[in-house]
Short mmCIF file of C-alpha atoms in Angstrom, two decimals:
data_model
loop_
_atom_site.label_atom_id
_atom_site.label_comp_id
_atom_site.label_asym_id
_atom_site.label_seq_id
_atom_site.Cartn_x
_atom_site.Cartn_y
_atom_site.Cartn_z
CA UNK A 4 14.35 7.71 29.25
CA UNK A 5 14.88 8.84 25.62
CA UNK A 6 13.47 11.43 23.66
CA UNK A 7 13.53 10.57 19.76
CA UNK A 8 13.16 13.52 17.71
CA UNK A 9 14.39 14.78 14.29
CA UNK A 10 17.51 17.32 14.07
CA UNK A 11 15.39 19.99 12.63
CA UNK A 12 14.65 23.20 14.83
CA UNK A 13 11.25 24.53 14.74
CA UNK A 14 12.29 27.46 12.48
CA UNK A 15 13.43 25.03 10.00
CA UNK A 16 10.80 23.14 7.56
CA UNK A 17 11.84 20.20 5.18
CA UNK A 18 12.00 21.22 1.58
CA UNK A 19 10.83 19.14 -1.11
CA UNK A 20 13.18 19.32 -4.27
CA UNK A 21 11.27 18.64 -7.48
CA UNK A 22 11.39 19.40 -11.23
CA UNK A 23 8.63 21.43 -13.05
CA UNK A 24 7.17 18.00 -14.16
CA UNK A 25 6.34 17.15 -10.56
CA UNK A 26 2.76 17.55 -9.68
CA UNK A 27 1.24 17.48 -5.90
CA UNK A 28 -0.81 14.71 -5.46
CA UNK A 29 -4.63 15.35 -4.08
CA UNK A 30 -5.37 15.14 -0.48
CA UNK A 31 -8.14 12.60 -1.11
CA UNK A 32 -6.03 10.53 -3.38
CA UNK A 33 -3.99 7.31 -2.92
CA UNK A 34 -1.40 5.22 -4.67
CA UNK A 35 -2.58 1.64 -5.72
CA UNK A 36 -0.89 -1.36 -7.24
CA UNK A 37 -3.20 -3.48 -9.31
CA UNK A 38 -2.15 -6.66 -10.37
CA UNK A 39 -4.24 -8.38 -13.54
CA UNK A 40 -3.93 -12.05 -12.65
CA UNK A 41 -5.91 -13.82 -15.76
CA UNK A 42 -9.09 -15.16 -16.40
CA UNK A 43 -11.06 -18.28 -16.38
CA UNK A 44 -13.60 -19.72 -18.62
CA UNK A 45 -12.33 -18.03 -22.03
CA UNK A 46 -11.28 -21.13 -23.64
CA UNK A 47 -14.55 -22.07 -25.12
CA UNK A 48 -15.31 -18.26 -26.51
CA UNK A 49 -15.56 -18.13 -30.17
CA UNK A 50 -13.75 -14.76 -30.40
CA UNK A 51 -11.00 -15.72 -28.10
CA UNK A 52 -10.20 -19.22 -29.86
CA UNK A 53 -10.16 -17.25 -33.07
CA UNK A 54 -8.06 -14.56 -32.08
CA UNK A 55 -4.07 -14.34 -31.78
CA UNK A 56 -4.27 -14.08 -28.09
CA UNK A 57 -5.78 -11.07 -25.64
CA UNK A 58 -4.77 -8.33 -23.55
CA UNK A 59 -6.49 -6.21 -20.59
CA UNK A 60 -6.75 -2.24 -20.55
CA UNK A 61 -7.75 -0.34 -17.50
CA UNK A 62 -9.51 3.16 -17.84
CA UNK A 63 -10.25 5.77 -15.13
CA UNK A 64 -12.38 8.71 -16.40
CA UNK A 65 -12.14 7.69 -20.08
CA UNK A 66 -8.48 7.82 -19.68
CA UNK A 67 -6.29 4.55 -20.29
CA UNK A 68 -3.93 4.20 -17.55
CA UNK A 69 -2.46 0.55 -18.19
CA UNK A 70 -2.62 -1.91 -21.24
CA UNK A 71 -1.25 -5.61 -20.57
CA UNK A 72 1.02 -7.51 -22.73
CA UNK A 73 -0.71 -10.09 -25.12
CA UNK A 74 -0.79 -13.50 -24.04
CA UNK A 75 -1.49 -16.40 -26.41
CA UNK A 76 -4.79 -18.21 -26.40
CA UNK A 77 -3.74 -21.88 -25.90
CA UNK A 78 -4.92 -21.76 -22.65
CA UNK A 79 -6.59 -19.96 -19.99
CA UNK A 80 -4.93 -16.45 -20.21
CA UNK A 81 -2.59 -15.44 -17.25
CA UNK A 82 -0.83 -11.95 -17.45
CA UNK A 83 0.46 -11.67 -13.68
CA UNK A 84 1.07 -8.06 -14.43
CA UNK A 85 1.27 -5.37 -11.74
CA UNK A 86 1.44 -1.77 -12.37
CA UNK A 87 0.48 1.55 -10.06
CA UNK A 88 -1.30 4.27 -10.18
CA UNK A 89 -2.91 7.19 -8.12
CA UNK A 90 -6.57 8.21 -8.10
CA UNK A 91 -8.94 9.42 -5.88
CA UNK A 92 -10.94 6.71 -3.76
CA UNK A 93 -14.24 7.81 -5.17
CA UNK A 94 -13.22 6.76 -8.84
CA UNK A 95 -13.97 3.71 -10.66
CA UNK A 96 -11.92 1.59 -12.75
CA UNK A 97 -13.11 0.05 -15.95
CA UNK A 98 -11.09 -3.24 -16.90
CA UNK A 99 -11.90 -4.03 -20.56
CA UNK A 100 -10.90 -7.61 -21.92
CA UNK A 101 -9.84 -7.92 -25.60
CA UNK A 102 -9.32 -10.54 -28.04
CA UNK A 103 -6.24 -9.47 -30.32
CA UNK A 104 -6.88 -9.38 -33.91
CA UNK A 105 -3.96 -9.98 -36.82
CA UNK A 106 -5.83 -7.46 -38.84
CA UNK A 107 -5.77 -4.82 -36.07
CA UNK A 108 -9.55 -4.97 -35.49
CA UNK A 109 -9.15 -6.52 -31.91
CA UNK A 110 -12.43 -7.23 -30.35
CA UNK A 111 -13.85 -6.36 -26.91
CA UNK A 112 -14.96 -9.50 -25.10
CA UNK A 113 -16.04 -7.65 -22.06
CA UNK A 114 -15.63 -5.29 -19.22
CA UNK A 115 -16.33 -4.93 -15.76
CA UNK A 116 -16.56 -1.63 -13.40
CA UNK A 117 -14.87 -1.65 -9.93
CA UNK A 118 -15.28 1.01 -7.51
CA UNK A 119 -12.19 1.66 -5.38
CA UNK A 120 -14.44 2.28 -2.34
CA UNK A 121 -15.04 -1.51 -2.05
CA UNK A 122 -11.22 -2.22 -2.14
CA UNK A 123 -11.00 0.12 1.35
CA UNK A 124 -14.00 -1.10 2.89
CA UNK A 125 -15.04 -4.74 1.98
CA UNK A 126 -11.25 -6.34 2.16
CA UNK A 127 -11.43 -7.83 -1.22
CA UNK A 128 -8.14 -7.49 -2.29
CA UNK A 129 -7.89 -10.75 -4.20
CA UNK A 130 -10.93 -10.15 -6.28
CA UNK A 131 -12.82 -12.40 -9.20
CA UNK A 132 -15.41 -10.81 -11.15
CA UNK A 133 -18.02 -12.19 -13.64
CA UNK A 134 -18.20 -10.60 -16.99
CA UNK A 135 -20.64 -11.30 -19.78
CA UNK A 136 -19.15 -11.66 -23.34
CA UNK A 137 -20.24 -8.93 -25.58
CA UNK A 138 -20.10 -11.33 -28.58
CA UNK A 139 -22.38 -14.36 -27.15
CA UNK A 140 -24.02 -15.41 -24.33
CA UNK A 141 -21.19 -16.77 -22.34
CA UNK A 142 -19.44 -15.62 -19.19
CA UNK A 143 -15.95 -15.67 -17.87
CA UNK A 144 -14.27 -14.70 -14.57
CA UNK A 145 -11.82 -11.90 -14.46
CA UNK A 146 -9.33 -12.27 -11.46
CA UNK A 147 -7.21 -9.25 -10.29
CA UNK A 148 -5.56 -8.26 -7.02
CA UNK A 149 -5.32 -4.68 -5.32
CA UNK A 150 -2.53 -3.44 -2.86
CA UNK A 151 -2.33 -0.17 -0.86
CA UNK A 152 0.85 1.82 -1.06
CA UNK A 153 1.54 2.09 2.87
CA UNK A 154 4.63 1.57 4.82
CA UNK A 155 4.88 1.18 8.85
CA UNK A 156 7.38 0.95 11.48
CA UNK A 157 6.12 -0.73 14.59
CA UNK A 158 7.58 -0.93 18.11
CA UNK A 159 6.14 -2.87 21.00
CA UNK A 160 7.88 -3.43 24.36
CA UNK A 161 6.96 -5.91 26.88
CA UNK A 162 10.14 -6.41 28.56
CA UNK A 163 12.85 -3.77 29.75
CA UNK A 164 16.37 -3.98 30.24
CA UNK A 165 16.52 -1.79 33.07
CA UNK A 166 14.67 -3.33 36.55
CA UNK A 167 13.50 -0.46 37.54
CA UNK A 168 10.63 -0.01 34.82
CA UNK A 169 8.00 -2.70 35.06
CA UNK A 170 7.43 -5.05 32.29
CA UNK A 171 3.89 -4.85 30.42
CA UNK A 172 1.82 -7.39 28.43
CA UNK A 173 -0.03 -7.31 25.36
CA UNK A 174 2.03 -4.45 23.43
CA UNK A 175 3.43 -6.93 20.97
CA UNK A 176 0.07 -8.50 20.56
CA UNK A 177 -1.48 -5.06 19.86
CA UNK A 178 1.20 -4.25 17.38
CA UNK A 179 0.86 -7.57 15.72
CA UNK A 180 -3.01 -7.23 15.54
CA UNK A 181 -2.78 -3.77 13.65
CA UNK A 182 -0.41 -5.20 11.23
CA UNK A 183 -2.72 -8.17 10.41
CA UNK A 184 -5.69 -5.81 10.12
CA UNK A 185 -3.52 -3.51 7.61
CA UNK A 186 -2.20 -6.79 5.67
CA UNK A 187 -5.59 -8.62 5.51
CA UNK A 188 -8.02 -6.04 5.08
CA UNK A 189 -6.24 -3.18 3.55
CA UNK A 190 -4.02 -5.66 1.42
CA UNK A 191 -0.86 -4.02 2.57
CA UNK A 192 2.30 -6.42 1.59
CA UNK A 193 3.94 -7.71 4.61
CA UNK A 194 7.47 -6.51 3.43
CA UNK A 195 6.00 -3.10 3.61
CA UNK A 196 6.24 -3.13 7.45
CA UNK A 197 9.06 -3.32 9.99
CA UNK A 198 8.58 -4.78 13.43
CA UNK A 199 10.88 -4.07 16.25
CA UNK A 200 9.88 -6.00 19.54
CA UNK A 201 11.64 -5.72 23.19
CA UNK A 202 15.19 -6.34 22.88
CA UNK A 203 15.38 -5.45 18.93
CA UNK A 204 13.72 -2.09 20.26
CA UNK A 205 16.82 -0.41 21.30
CA UNK A 206 17.30 3.53 21.04
CA UNK A 207 19.78 3.15 18.41
CA UNK A 208 17.71 0.52 16.49
CA UNK A 209 14.70 2.53 16.46
CA UNK A 210 16.67 5.49 14.99
CA UNK A 211 18.40 3.36 12.40
CA UNK A 212 15.42 1.54 11.38
CA UNK A 213 13.20 4.90 11.03
CA UNK A 214 15.88 6.55 8.86
CA UNK A 215 16.36 3.27 6.71
CA UNK A 216 12.97 1.85 6.42
CA UNK A 217 11.00 5.17 6.22
CA UNK A 218 13.23 8.18 5.06
CA UNK A 219 15.62 6.29 2.66
CA UNK A 220 13.08 3.67 1.38
CA UNK A 221 13.40 4.13 -2.26
CA UNK A 222 10.07 2.27 -2.69
CA UNK A 223 8.18 5.13 -0.80
CA UNK A 224 6.68 7.97 -2.93
CA UNK A 225 5.62 11.37 -2.15
CA UNK A 226 2.01 11.08 -0.54
CA UNK A 227 2.12 7.18 0.44
CA UNK A 228 0.61 6.57 3.89
CA UNK A 229 3.21 5.93 6.59
CA UNK A 230 2.13 4.39 9.83
CA UNK A 231 4.27 4.42 12.99
CA UNK A 232 2.93 2.57 15.59
CA UNK A 233 4.21 2.35 19.05
CA UNK A 234 2.89 0.29 22.37
CA UNK A 235 5.15 0.31 25.65
CA UNK A 236 5.89 2.80 28.27
CA UNK A 237 6.22 6.65 28.03
CA UNK A 238 7.45 9.44 29.85
CA UNK A 239 8.31 13.24 29.90
CA UNK A 240 11.56 15.39 29.38
CA UNK A 241 12.64 19.08 28.96
CA UNK A 242 11.77 20.13 25.52
CA UNK A 243 14.55 21.16 23.33
CA UNK A 244 15.45 24.93 23.02
CA UNK A 245 12.98 26.61 20.93
CA UNK A 246 10.16 24.19 21.05
CA UNK A 247 6.60 25.75 21.88
CA UNK A 248 4.98 23.45 24.26
CA UNK A 249 3.22 23.80 27.67
CA UNK A 250 5.03 23.22 31.09
CA UNK A 251 8.42 22.95 29.02
CA UNK A 252 7.68 19.41 28.72
CA UNK A 253 7.34 16.95 25.95
CA UNK A 254 6.22 13.22 25.89
CA UNK A 255 8.46 10.83 25.01
CA UNK A 256 8.62 7.27 24.19
CA UNK A 257 10.64 4.39 26.26
CA UNK A 258 12.90 2.16 24.33
CA UNK A 259 14.08 -1.29 25.67
CA UNK A 260 17.68 -0.11 27.17
CA UNK A 261 16.84 3.33 28.46
#
């Protein structure tokens, strides 16, 4: 059996080094990635065809947080522009589509207001919204995609190297089910997950992957959601010196090889 824990003593708290410009993220906020994919149905628009192309702006609480590049009006516009932002789940996004004019007087073609609550609850990461033109009776479809900034290490062990430890069933299935929910319902990219199963989940591998995938991962920013999932046998061992626990014992997980 093995105890997996950090080298920090109970009296040592990790410190975050930051400059004066650093701002703590509110507890109820989350980092999102938004991809402005494109639009369909704009080719027949008079304002669009007479302009020099178009672009999209994204606004939260009257503050513009992003503006895409201008794309030409030769066909249906495709931006495929991904950016990230941090805001509260209760906030709404206003996504506005403009036709670019050489005179500098750009024309608002239409806008859509999207609640971030829908992104969390409905599973509509890939979205298409009908937008009515401000300059006429036509409508077009605005296509965009949301992703959550979440990272995870998933450990599932059905089969153990030591014969004295009975094998299990269903651990890998449970881990895969949770990953599928996070990927399909909450739109977390699969590259953000690392899965160790059976003989891959040795003690050294678990510690190494935890360090590299979660602690040293440059894609993870302060406040991002971290998921550590374990399915397998558990045990107990004597608590390290200085730990305050009941009965002097702590819970442990059982790697494949111990």
